[in-house]
Amino acid sequence: MMLRRRKQQGSASAASEPVKPEADSHHSSTNERTTKTDINGLQEDKKTASLVPAQKPQRPLKKWGCMHTCCWLIGCLWIMWWTVLVLYNTLPSLPQYVTEAITGPLPDPPGMKLAKEGLQAHHPVVFVPGIVTGGLELWQGRPCADGLFRKRLWGGTFGEVYRRPLCWLEHMRLDNETGLDPPGIKVRPVSGLVAADYFAPGYFVWAVLIENLARLGYEEKSMHMAAYDWRLSFQNTEVRDKTLSRLKSTIELLVQTNDNRKVVVIPHSMGALYFLHFMKWVEAPPPMGGGGGSGWVARHIKAIMNIGGPFLGVPKAFAGIFSAEGKDIAIARQAVAPGVMDTELFGLQTLQHIMHVTRTWDATMSMFPKGGEVIWGDLDTSPEDGFDCSLKKERAEEISVCESQELNEKQLDLSGKPQTHYGRMVSFGKEAAEMESSKIVRKTLKDFNRGNLPVRANVSCGEVWTEYHEMRWEGVEAVVEGKIYTAETMLDLLRFLAPRMMERADSNWGYGVADDLDNPKYQHYKYWSNPLETKLPDAPEMEVYCMYGVGMLTERSYIYKPSSNNDTCYIPFRINASAEGSSEGCLKSGVYFVDGDETVPALSAGFMCSKGWRGKTRFNPSNVASYTREYDHAPPLTLLEGRGTQSGSHVDIMGNFALIEDILRVAAGATGEELGGDRIYSDLLKWSERIQIEL
């Protein structure tokens, strides 16, 4: 209405003015016309009061760049992935006769097979998940996490990783000094069987095993998921959450409510170390322990069936902390997406953020290699000497029979190529990895005092800060000049590079071999998860199983190089993915491989059951029965088999029918002898025999 009135008044006033010549009128209107801009960006001509939209400057069109292509490709992949998942979960299953026509007759699931044999639920079962497979949810957070109360930050769809990545990283990080929650943040483990049945939609962890146990009559009153915050040191799960105390009470309740039948415990991956810690904690006196007293384990535990347990550590745990990478990332850097991992991807310095967060997770340090050079080898020898990735099983068996010929494996491996020195866990350069030790000229870190090396001052790396960023190039050169690091010296390497992180590690974990297990110092909790620095409990009727996959190339040692990135906040070392062996050798993309389950080497998963705990030893004074059960990897034949029923992969083995059947039989009352005792496909016995350790 205001605009209309103003327009009418202007028209009336113009009508009352005398008519002027056209030229004068035009000149006058040009001079007298003034322009003002109102809040809506409109221009008002005082002469005519006409309103004209203001013209905004046009922005130049952005060119399509590499980042747009990356975003587009990743978006397409995610759409395809979720579409497949939706179709898989919503469309009806193919008729069985169609599936069998494609894949052949399908075997009965183990639960159905054993139910037909008359087996029923007997011993209650406790699952102990490993690192990263258990869900974590938010109970208290910063303003950026508004609306996420009790929503999963870890596990499930991982939606918050894409919606607010920096906020997600902030809440997944722990305090770098205490190893506990940062102020104002509470992230806690999800409880119940849903905590780790599926890691993500369509990606099972414990779900297949739970379903098969249910076929024998198990339900929640006879099953329990011992969820815990897998980021914390094991003792801190008790300090913060009372997790160990609650597990003790739960096991006691399961025994009482199931006719006093003992519990079968099934740890997976790092869960095996966690339960070792629990068995020492539960019998130790308070305040450090649970006060259950000697004999608690014997009264409550029937068997411990460890799946893929990294008892002696995992080399890739070191690589993750040292350079935030492993085989897959090294290959991606070299061939698939060179440069992407080192740039600002979606506003994140990807690997720097990964390193910054994971270095606050004390539990990752529980999986550093244990036993030093005694277990993992030195500059010249290692237990796996002579392993050839190209050997067929028949050839491997033939060689193990011919060991009495005393082949000189110290200089040449079985195929005539220079021997792989697996004991050199980290080598800077392929030449250093292969050279005779007598010809190597190197400096040790003892020749350098980090305190005397120049330090970069006033370096601000914000959310990607690590202790690397305090080092100047002289410190990096000192590490490179060391050339070779074994299982012992690579821990010294981390103490040199990240002293504050390793101060927390050394206060929570032991990595050596005990000289005298009766020494009072081994009563401290830092030694409880290292099987070489602690004893099994006094439980002679209990059984311990080491169950794991073999037949898959597994990371064992690495060739590194200094990074060429000159950015202030960079990671100074990376795997040299251009270092290659022969097409059939064990060196691929800067990584040396041995036999295992693709994550844990067979030696780490099986040594304790095959030798360290076998019979009455100083690590097993009560002669607890131990069994080694290996599962030879066989990939799925068709896509209809999903992740396969014969997989030996570290996580996929949870769907291995043979492993599930073994677990179900023991839960139903069978013993290890009734299962058939040991079943070994790898050269584990030969490798274990080469380890000279006092038993």
XYZ file of C-alpha atoms in Angstrom:
695
model
C 0.000 0.000 0.000
C 2.835 2.421 0.793
C 4.411 1.779 -2.571
C 1.127 2.355 -4.359
C 0.513 5.697 -2.583
C 3.979 6.942 -3.362
C 3.595 6.000 -6.970
C 0.197 7.820 -7.242
C 1.566 10.982 -5.591
C 4.510 11.019 -7.959
C 2.180 10.659 -10.944
C -0.053 13.565 -9.774
C 2.908 15.862 -9.269
C 4.292 15.069 -12.692
C 0.914 15.855 -14.287
C 0.786 19.339 -12.669
C 4.208 20.433 -14.007
C 4.378 22.413 -17.301
C 5.438 20.513 -20.357
C 9.041 21.232 -21.379
C 10.820 20.585 -24.627
C 11.867 17.001 -25.076
C 15.572 17.752 -25.027
C 15.330 19.938 -21.901
C 13.120 17.380 -20.263
C 15.622 14.650 -20.977
C 18.538 16.803 -19.739
C 16.680 17.770 -16.593
C 15.640 14.246 -15.788
C 19.210 13.068 -16.271
C 20.671 15.654 -13.918
C 17.989 15.594 -11.267
C 17.643 11.846 -11.055
C 19.314 10.564 -7.901
C 19.425 7.013 -6.746
C 19.219 5.447 -3.337
C 19.205 1.778 -2.381
C 16.718 0.479 0.189
C 17.170 -2.623 2.410
C 15.701 -4.879 -0.267
C 18.312 -3.870 -2.828
C 15.808 -1.840 -4.905
C 16.639 1.451 -6.611
C 14.064 4.312 -6.374
C 14.038 7.013 -9.012
C 12.934 10.247 -7.308
C 11.595 11.598 -10.580
C 9.328 8.714 -11.368
C 9.456 6.778 -8.086
C 9.860 3.640 -10.156
C 11.381 0.655 -8.383
C 14.076 -1.289 -10.237
C 15.839 -4.428 -8.871
C 19.511 -3.847 -8.111
C 21.865 -5.858 -10.240
C 24.156 -8.146 -8.199
C 27.653 -8.914 -9.459
C 27.797 -12.366 -11.063
C 30.184 -14.876 -9.534
C 32.528 -16.649 -11.932
C 31.689 -20.318 -12.426
C 34.002 -22.684 -10.554
C 35.976 -25.100 -12.679
C 35.503 -28.829 -12.143
C 38.565 -29.986 -10.268
C 40.138 -33.116 -8.835
C 38.343 -32.673 -5.506
C 34.950 -32.577 -7.252
C 35.818 -35.803 -9.057
C 36.853 -37.492 -5.810
C 33.657 -36.392 -4.065
C 31.553 -37.562 -7.003
C 33.231 -40.979 -7.126
C 32.963 -41.516 -3.372
C 29.322 -40.446 -3.431
C 28.578 -42.910 -6.237
C 30.292 -45.723 -4.353
C 28.292 -45.025 -1.197
C 25.010 -44.871 -3.139
C 25.802 -48.197 -4.815
C 26.794 -49.773 -1.474
C 23.636 -48.689 0.342
C 21.478 -49.655 -2.634
C 22.920 -53.164 -2.573
C 22.352 -53.375 1.192
C 18.748 -52.215 0.884
C 18.031 -54.695 -1.902
C 19.770 -57.475 0.000
C 17.702 -56.856 3.136
C 14.339 -56.116 1.491
C 14.041 -58.412 -1.509
C 12.909 -61.979 -0.858
C 15.586 -64.651 -0.850
C 16.107 -66.773 -3.911
C 14.385 -70.130 -3.697
C 16.717 -72.746 -2.305
C 16.607 -74.820 -5.499
C 17.790 -71.770 -7.509
C 20.660 -71.106 -5.089
C 21.707 -74.758 -5.080
C 21.609 -74.825 -8.874
C 24.211 -72.046 -8.862
C 26.415 -72.990 -5.912
C 25.660 -76.669 -5.426
C 24.048 -78.178 -2.315
C 24.478 -75.909 0.698
C 25.678 -77.459 3.961
C 23.481 -77.159 7.014
C 24.570 -74.401 9.398
C 26.533 -75.888 12.323
C 23.739 -75.169 14.811
C 21.186 -77.025 12.715
C 23.588 -79.912 12.085
C 24.436 -80.389 15.761
C 20.817 -79.957 16.844
C 19.962 -82.906 14.595
C 22.653 -84.872 16.439
C 20.863 -84.100 19.702
C 23.283 -81.510 21.132
C 21.755 -78.874 23.400
C 22.813 -75.770 25.276
C 24.872 -76.729 28.300
C 27.584 -74.314 29.462
C 26.754 -70.599 29.528
C 28.778 -68.541 27.060
C 30.565 -65.179 27.370
C 31.796 -63.270 24.312
C 34.736 -60.862 24.651
C 34.999 -58.625 21.566
C 38.266 -57.250 20.246
C 39.450 -53.811 19.282
C 37.176 -51.613 17.122
C 34.396 -54.237 16.742
C 32.355 -53.050 19.742
C 29.936 -50.139 19.457
C 30.490 -46.856 21.320
C 27.766 -44.296 22.063
C 27.704 -40.694 23.281
C 26.492 -39.839 26.781
C 27.894 -36.321 27.071
C 29.480 -34.109 24.458
C 30.416 -30.698 23.180
C 27.904 -28.335 21.515
C 28.860 -29.631 18.069
C 27.407 -33.034 19.062
C 23.967 -31.665 19.922
C 21.257 -34.255 19.246
C 23.569 -37.280 19.478
C 22.778 -38.396 23.026
C 23.081 -42.211 23.132
C 23.663 -42.321 19.396
C 26.470 -44.524 18.129
C 29.692 -42.728 17.338
C 31.428 -46.007 16.534
C 29.716 -48.856 14.708
C 26.402 -48.833 12.899
C 26.192 -46.504 9.897
C 29.046 -44.160 10.948
C 26.831 -41.336 9.735
C 28.458 -38.690 11.920
C 31.825 -39.311 10.288
C 30.451 -37.729 7.121
C 28.098 -35.144 8.629
C 30.512 -33.591 11.134
C 33.926 -35.271 10.861
C 35.920 -32.882 13.049
C 33.329 -33.103 15.823
C 33.389 -36.900 15.550
C 37.174 -36.979 15.845
C 37.043 -34.673 18.846
C 34.729 -37.083 20.680
C 36.610 -40.266 19.717
C 39.866 -38.854 21.037
C 41.035 -39.533 24.600
C 43.048 -37.259 26.859
C 46.696 -37.445 25.851
C 47.907 -37.265 29.455
C 45.470 -39.462 31.391
C 44.252 -41.861 28.697
C 40.680 -41.183 29.900
C 37.838 -38.928 28.707
C 38.638 -35.313 27.840
C 36.717 -32.783 29.978
C 33.064 -32.514 28.980
C 32.961 -35.726 26.922
C 31.602 -39.146 27.859
C 31.680 -41.922 25.250
C 30.669 -45.333 26.579
C 30.405 -48.892 25.227
C 27.065 -50.128 23.933
C 25.695 -52.937 26.113
C 24.031 -56.230 25.249
C 24.477 -58.637 22.354
C 23.841 -55.774 19.910
C 27.110 -54.176 21.029
C 29.121 -56.297 18.587
C 26.796 -58.603 16.638
C 27.246 -56.377 13.554
C 30.018 -53.862 13.028
C 28.053 -52.067 10.289
C 24.823 -52.899 8.446
C 25.377 -56.161 6.604
C 28.852 -56.745 8.127
C 28.560 -59.386 10.847
C 31.015 -60.004 13.660
C 29.331 -62.174 16.315
C 25.881 -62.471 14.708
C 26.463 -65.778 12.890
C 27.874 -67.471 15.989
C 25.020 -66.157 18.145
C 22.438 -67.436 15.663
C 23.991 -70.912 15.605
C 24.150 -71.048 19.405
C 20.460 -70.129 19.472
C 19.730 -73.226 17.358
C 21.009 -75.311 20.283
C 18.717 -73.519 22.718
C 20.878 -70.612 23.888
C 19.243 -67.290 24.729
C 20.213 -64.116 26.535
C 20.015 -65.717 29.961
C 22.795 -68.097 28.918
C 24.824 -65.718 26.706
C 26.574 -62.448 27.529
C 28.536 -59.901 25.485
C 31.310 -58.520 27.679
C 31.426 -55.113 25.987
C 34.094 -52.653 27.086
C 35.656 -49.439 25.817
C 38.378 -50.889 23.612
C 40.217 -47.535 23.473
C 41.196 -47.586 27.149
C 44.004 -49.470 28.819
C 42.592 -52.635 30.363
C 43.029 -51.432 33.931
C 41.389 -48.099 33.075
C 38.213 -49.901 31.975
C 37.896 -50.797 35.647
C 38.957 -47.376 36.927
C 36.409 -45.517 34.796
C 33.579 -47.979 34.121
C 34.027 -50.830 36.644
C 33.934 -53.148 33.622
C 36.061 -55.883 35.192
C 33.938 -55.886 38.358
C 30.747 -56.143 36.323
C 32.192 -58.996 34.255
C 33.105 -60.848 37.445
C 29.543 -60.468 38.782
C 28.023 -61.489 35.451
C 30.058 -64.699 35.239
C 29.135 -65.586 38.814
C 25.461 -64.987 38.011
C 25.637 -67.082 34.819
C 27.085 -69.996 36.772
C 24.437 -69.707 39.512
C 21.486 -69.458 37.110
C 22.649 -72.293 34.830
C 22.769 -75.160 37.348
C 26.331 -74.276 38.466
C 27.761 -75.096 35.076
C 31.035 -73.341 34.338
C 31.297 -70.696 31.643
C 32.854 -71.058 28.187
C 34.580 -67.776 27.345
C 35.085 -66.829 23.669
C 37.445 -63.867 23.194
C 38.215 -62.505 19.734
C 41.374 -60.633 18.706
C 42.464 -58.164 21.429
C 39.721 -59.631 23.614
C 42.111 -62.552 24.234
C 44.589 -60.163 25.881
C 41.786 -58.460 27.771
C 40.622 -61.743 29.268
C 44.190 -62.712 30.215
C 44.267 -59.455 32.157
C 40.877 -60.228 33.703
C 41.977 -63.667 34.976
C 44.886 -62.109 36.873
C 42.785 -59.162 38.065
C 39.911 -61.272 39.382
C 42.143 -63.327 41.712
C 44.443 -60.476 42.789
C 43.737 -58.724 46.097
C 42.217 -55.238 46.112
C 42.703 -52.391 45.450
C 44.586 -53.447 42.304
C 42.599 -56.648 41.800
C 39.060 -57.976 42.154
C 39.614 -59.973 45.355
C 38.191 -63.265 44.041
C 41.096 -65.180 45.510
C 42.983 -68.200 44.249
C 40.636 -70.737 42.696
C 38.045 -68.269 41.359
C 38.902 -69.112 37.737
C 38.882 -72.855 38.463
C 35.390 -72.585 39.965
C 33.870 -70.509 37.167
C 35.643 -71.112 33.815
C 35.324 -74.325 31.807
C 37.226 -73.260 28.677
C 38.689 -70.216 26.950
C 38.350 -70.428 23.162
C 40.526 -67.622 21.804
C 39.806 -66.623 18.193
C 42.666 -64.842 16.399
C 44.341 -63.883 19.666
C 47.442 -61.666 19.157
C 49.181 -63.140 22.215
C 52.686 -62.102 21.119
C 51.622 -58.918 19.373
C 50.969 -57.688 15.844
C 53.596 -55.907 13.697
C 50.927 -53.824 11.965
C 50.025 -52.282 15.349
C 53.472 -50.689 15.323
C 53.068 -49.486 11.727
C 49.742 -47.873 12.607
C 51.303 -45.869 15.422
C 54.583 -45.128 13.599
C 53.173 -43.858 10.302
C 49.361 -44.296 10.491
C 49.426 -46.798 7.657
C 49.714 -50.434 6.705
C 49.831 -52.418 3.513
C 46.555 -51.107 2.089
C 47.263 -47.410 2.666
C 50.824 -47.778 1.352
C 49.519 -49.310 -1.879
C 46.847 -46.602 -2.182
C 49.496 -43.931 -1.793
C 51.702 -45.479 -4.438
C 49.305 -46.572 -7.149
C 45.604 -46.021 -6.534
C 45.436 -42.448 -5.238
C 48.916 -40.884 -5.016
C 48.907 -37.686 -2.995
C 45.310 -37.953 -1.764
C 46.225 -39.233 1.702
C 48.648 -36.356 2.207
C 46.287 -33.534 1.243
C 43.357 -31.773 2.831
C 40.679 -34.365 2.024
C 37.223 -32.995 2.917
C 38.926 -30.447 5.137
C 40.888 -33.140 6.976
C 44.570 -33.995 6.930
C 43.502 -37.615 6.822
C 46.480 -39.591 8.109
C 47.511 -36.865 10.539
C 44.051 -36.968 12.122
C 44.141 -40.771 12.282
C 47.511 -40.696 14.005
C 46.499 -37.922 16.408
C 43.421 -39.862 17.554
C 44.791 -43.424 17.639
C 47.850 -42.375 19.620
C 45.502 -41.499 22.467
C 44.016 -45.032 22.454
C 46.188 -46.865 24.974
C 44.718 -50.252 24.082
C 46.394 -50.206 20.653
C 49.756 -50.344 22.430
C 48.805 -53.639 24.079
C 49.378 -55.259 20.684
C 52.952 -54.147 20.094
C 55.201 -57.209 19.519
C 56.134 -58.921 22.774
C 59.156 -61.038 23.609
C 61.693 -58.946 21.740
C 64.348 -60.655 19.645
C 63.808 -63.970 21.453
C 60.416 -64.324 19.739
C 60.638 -62.155 16.626
C 64.295 -62.612 15.652
C 67.397 -60.441 15.353
C 69.358 -58.982 12.453
C 70.286 -62.412 11.060
C 67.714 -64.999 12.129
C 64.028 -65.340 12.872
C 61.679 -68.280 13.499
C 60.021 -67.970 10.073
C 63.313 -68.151 8.136
C 62.784 -70.049 4.903
C 59.100 -69.239 4.520
C 58.291 -68.700 0.847
C 55.000 -67.150 -0.149
C 55.011 -69.087 -3.419
C 55.311 -72.513 -1.821
C 52.336 -74.831 -2.189
C 51.264 -76.773 0.852
C 52.631 -80.003 -0.552
C 56.052 -78.399 -0.996
C 55.939 -76.890 2.495
C 55.171 -80.280 4.019
C 58.026 -81.849 2.054
C 60.466 -79.269 3.381
C 59.365 -79.738 6.975
C 60.070 -83.459 6.625
C 63.534 -82.756 5.201
C 64.641 -80.454 8.016
C 67.137 -83.098 9.116
C 69.227 -82.276 6.018
C 70.292 -79.099 7.865
C 69.805 -76.729 4.929
C 71.757 -73.513 5.258
C 68.772 -71.163 5.507
C 70.825 -68.377 7.032
C 72.120 -67.205 3.639
C 69.599 -68.443 1.098
C 65.957 -69.272 1.270
C 64.511 -72.375 -0.317
C 64.014 -70.865 -3.780
C 67.595 -69.585 -4.125
C 66.784 -65.922 -3.496
C 68.477 -63.893 -0.739
C 66.906 -64.746 2.581
C 64.238 -62.519 4.063
C 65.415 -61.123 7.392
C 62.093 -61.030 9.212
C 63.823 -60.011 12.438
C 64.509 -56.617 10.882
C 61.049 -55.344 11.694
C 61.751 -51.877 10.270
C 64.402 -51.183 7.629
C 65.093 -47.850 6.003
C 65.727 -48.933 2.432
C 65.601 -52.303 0.703
C 69.390 -52.511 0.748
C 69.434 -52.366 4.542
C 66.745 -55.069 4.690
C 68.786 -57.500 2.573
C 72.404 -56.654 3.415
C 74.569 -58.938 5.532
C 74.608 -57.594 9.058
C 78.425 -57.472 9.135
C 78.389 -54.914 6.303
C 75.798 -52.602 7.835
C 77.087 -49.310 9.166
C 74.486 -47.640 11.308
C 74.010 -45.462 14.345
C 71.874 -46.439 17.288
C 69.475 -44.129 19.034
C 71.752 -44.267 22.058
C 74.138 -42.144 19.998
C 71.516 -39.402 19.997
C 69.971 -37.616 22.928
C 66.619 -36.217 21.917
C 66.989 -33.566 24.570
C 70.076 -32.247 22.796
C 68.496 -32.207 19.323
C 66.995 -28.957 18.037
C 63.278 -28.602 18.693
C 60.839 -26.699 16.509
C 59.354 -23.964 18.641
C 55.968 -22.290 18.265
C 54.639 -24.997 15.945
C 50.840 -25.035 15.983
C 49.295 -28.076 14.346
C 45.966 -27.836 16.146
C 43.851 -30.941 15.867
C 46.557 -32.954 14.093
C 49.385 -32.358 16.560
C 51.604 -35.303 17.444
C 55.000 -35.402 19.079
C 56.537 -35.600 15.603
C 55.785 -31.934 15.136
C 58.251 -30.950 17.849
C 61.114 -32.605 15.958
C 63.344 -30.844 13.483
C 64.962 -32.580 10.521
C 67.976 -33.570 12.634
C 65.728 -35.868 14.659
C 64.294 -37.471 11.539
C 67.806 -38.011 10.177
C 68.824 -39.696 13.417
C 66.035 -42.243 12.971
C 66.896 -42.889 9.315
C 70.578 -43.339 10.138
C 69.578 -46.115 12.532
C 68.661 -48.084 9.360
C 67.362 -51.257 11.060
C 65.126 -51.837 14.084
C 64.228 -55.165 15.676
C 61.275 -55.972 17.946
C 63.249 -54.580 20.896
C 64.816 -51.507 19.333
C 61.646 -50.393 17.570
C 60.110 -49.823 21.008
C 63.166 -47.692 21.799
C 62.467 -45.935 18.504
C 58.969 -45.003 19.671
C 60.341 -43.861 23.026
C 62.683 -41.561 21.108
C 59.984 -40.203 18.816
C 56.992 -40.050 21.169
C 58.226 -40.101 24.772
C 54.944 -38.953 26.311
C 52.881 -41.555 24.480
C 55.345 -44.303 25.408
C 55.355 -43.157 29.025
C 51.677 -44.144 29.119
C 52.432 -47.366 27.234
C 55.203 -48.420 29.599
C 52.976 -47.760 32.600
C 50.236 -50.049 31.241
C 51.968 -52.845 29.316
C 54.954 -55.174 29.493
C 56.713 -56.292 26.318
C 59.488 -58.579 27.516
C 60.100 -62.130 28.706
C 60.123 -62.676 32.474
C 63.285 -64.101 33.977
C 61.609 -65.034 37.266
C 57.810 -65.084 37.347
C 57.896 -65.274 41.138
C 59.466 -61.830 41.304
C 56.948 -59.573 43.112
C 57.173 -56.957 40.363
C 55.131 -59.240 38.065
C 52.153 -58.822 40.372
C 51.660 -55.390 38.820
C 48.791 -55.107 36.344
C 51.044 -53.897 33.515
C 52.283 -57.486 33.035
C 48.931 -59.293 33.231
C 48.145 -59.278 29.497
C 51.602 -60.458 28.400
C 51.610 -64.290 28.445
C 55.437 -64.240 28.649
C 55.359 -62.244 31.893
C 52.532 -63.937 33.750
C 51.218 -67.380 34.698
C 47.960 -69.035 33.789
C 45.717 -69.385 36.870
C 45.672 -72.479 39.041
C 42.825 -74.213 37.168
C 43.975 -77.701 36.088
C 40.544 -78.677 34.727
C 40.256 -75.629 32.488
C 41.082 -75.764 28.770
C 42.675 -73.062 26.601
C 42.258 -73.000 22.819
C 44.173 -70.976 20.234
C 41.913 -70.835 17.158
C 42.919 -68.794 14.127
C 43.086 -68.708 10.350
C 46.105 -69.491 8.177
C 46.841 -69.476 4.476
C 46.707 -65.682 4.109
C 49.613 -63.282 3.638
C 50.080 -61.369 6.888
C 52.255 -58.316 7.557
C 55.508 -59.144 9.361
C 58.094 -56.411 8.703
C 58.443 -53.181 6.708
C 60.720 -51.149 4.477
C 60.420 -47.432 5.235
C 61.668 -44.181 3.769
C 61.624 -40.590 4.992
C 58.628 -38.602 3.777
C 59.164 -36.044 1.027
C 56.358 -33.872 2.403
C 57.760 -30.566 3.653
C 54.555 -29.402 5.329
C 54.960 -28.189 8.902
C 52.523 -30.748 10.305
C 53.490 -33.870 8.391
C 54.283 -37.497 9.205
C 58.039 -37.853 8.588
C 58.099 -41.575 7.704
C 56.168 -43.765 5.301
C 56.250 -47.304 3.965
C 58.271 -47.460 0.759
C 55.588 -48.999 -1.433
C 57.934 -49.044 -4.432
C 60.105 -51.707 -2.776
C 59.235 -55.002 -4.446
C 60.560 -58.536 -4.396
C 60.046 -61.119 -7.073
C 56.524 -61.758 -8.309
C 56.330 -64.834 -6.086
C 58.312 -63.535 -3.139
C 57.224 -62.259 0.260
C 58.104 -58.599 -0.313
C 55.226 -56.660 -1.835
C 54.790 -52.870 -1.771
C 57.334 -52.399 1.000
C 55.890 -55.083 3.276
C 57.290 -58.549 4.058
C 54.633 -61.213 4.611
C 54.335 -64.508 6.474
C 51.536 -66.983 7.099
C 48.600 -65.914 9.246
C 45.045 -64.608 9.160
C 45.892 -61.357 7.304
C 46.202 -59.479 10.610
C 47.863 -61.739 13.211
C 50.874 -63.869 12.192
C 50.412 -67.571 12.934
C 53.417 -67.479 15.272
C 51.776 -64.844 17.483
C 48.388 -66.575 17.549
C 49.630 -70.138 18.078
C 52.967 -70.190 19.918
C 51.603 -70.160 23.462
C 49.219 -73.082 22.897
C 51.762 -75.094 20.913
C 54.757 -74.511 23.199
C 54.534 -71.797 25.883
C 51.507 -73.347 27.640
C 51.940 -76.916 26.387
C 52.212 -79.198 29.402
C 53.512 -78.035 32.752
C 55.719 -74.997 32.137
C 56.660 -71.941 34.143
C 53.930 -70.070 32.234
C 51.435 -72.868 32.967
C 52.365 -74.341 36.364
C 49.003 -76.096 36.898
C 49.191 -77.944 33.550
C 46.079 -76.416 31.970
C 45.284 -78.302 28.751
C 45.977 -76.244 25.617
C 44.943 -76.918 22.016
C 45.917 -75.330 18.716
C 43.198 -75.298 16.062
C 44.065 -73.750 12.693
C 41.513 -73.064 9.955
C 42.899 -73.062 6.426
C 41.533 -70.163 4.418
C 39.333 -70.863 1.409
C 37.699 -67.884 -0.334
C 34.017 -67.993 -1.310
C 33.363 -69.543 -4.703
C 30.504 -67.202 -5.636
C 29.033 -63.902 -4.503
C 26.047 -65.792 -3.117
C 28.313 -67.161 -0.369
C 28.922 -63.654 0.966
C 32.128 -63.602 3.016
C 32.349 -67.382 2.879
C 31.910 -70.273 5.285
C 35.563 -71.363 5.169
C 37.312 -68.030 5.580
C 40.468 -67.773 7.659
C 40.503 -63.967 7.629
C 40.796 -62.276 11.010
C 37.156 -61.108 11.204
C 35.483 -63.238 8.537
C 36.555 -66.364 10.424
C 33.661 -65.572 12.772
C 31.447 -67.060 10.048
C 33.655 -70.118 9.464
C 31.448 -73.207 9.848
C 34.275 -75.431 11.109
C 35.228 -72.940 13.834
C 31.594 -72.442 14.852
C 31.074 -76.186 15.074
C 34.115 -76.544 17.355
C 32.777 -73.810 19.651
C 29.278 -75.290 19.761
C 30.580 -78.746 20.626
C 32.647 -77.413 23.536
C 29.738 -75.264 24.750
C 27.576 -78.394 24.639
C 30.064 -80.259 26.837
C 32.808 -81.706 24.606
C 36.527 -81.558 25.479
C 39.490 -80.699 23.325
C 40.427 -84.351 22.991
C 36.926 -85.109 21.740
C 37.354 -82.422 19.079
C 40.468 -84.236 17.866
C 43.178 -82.309 19.686
C 45.472 -80.083 17.641
C 44.873 -79.309 13.974
C 47.807 -77.482 12.372
C 48.292 -76.602 8.695
C 51.128 -74.069 8.953
C 54.791 -74.545 9.909
C 53.987 -73.385 13.449
C 55.648 -76.361 15.167
C 58.894 -75.829 13.245
C 58.871 -72.106 14.002
C 58.077 -72.660 17.676
C 60.922 -75.151 18.002
C 63.379 -72.532 16.776
C 62.466 -70.150 19.601
C 64.897 -70.731 22.422
C 63.013 -69.791 25.552
C 63.155 -71.191 29.057
C 60.034 -73.200 29.850
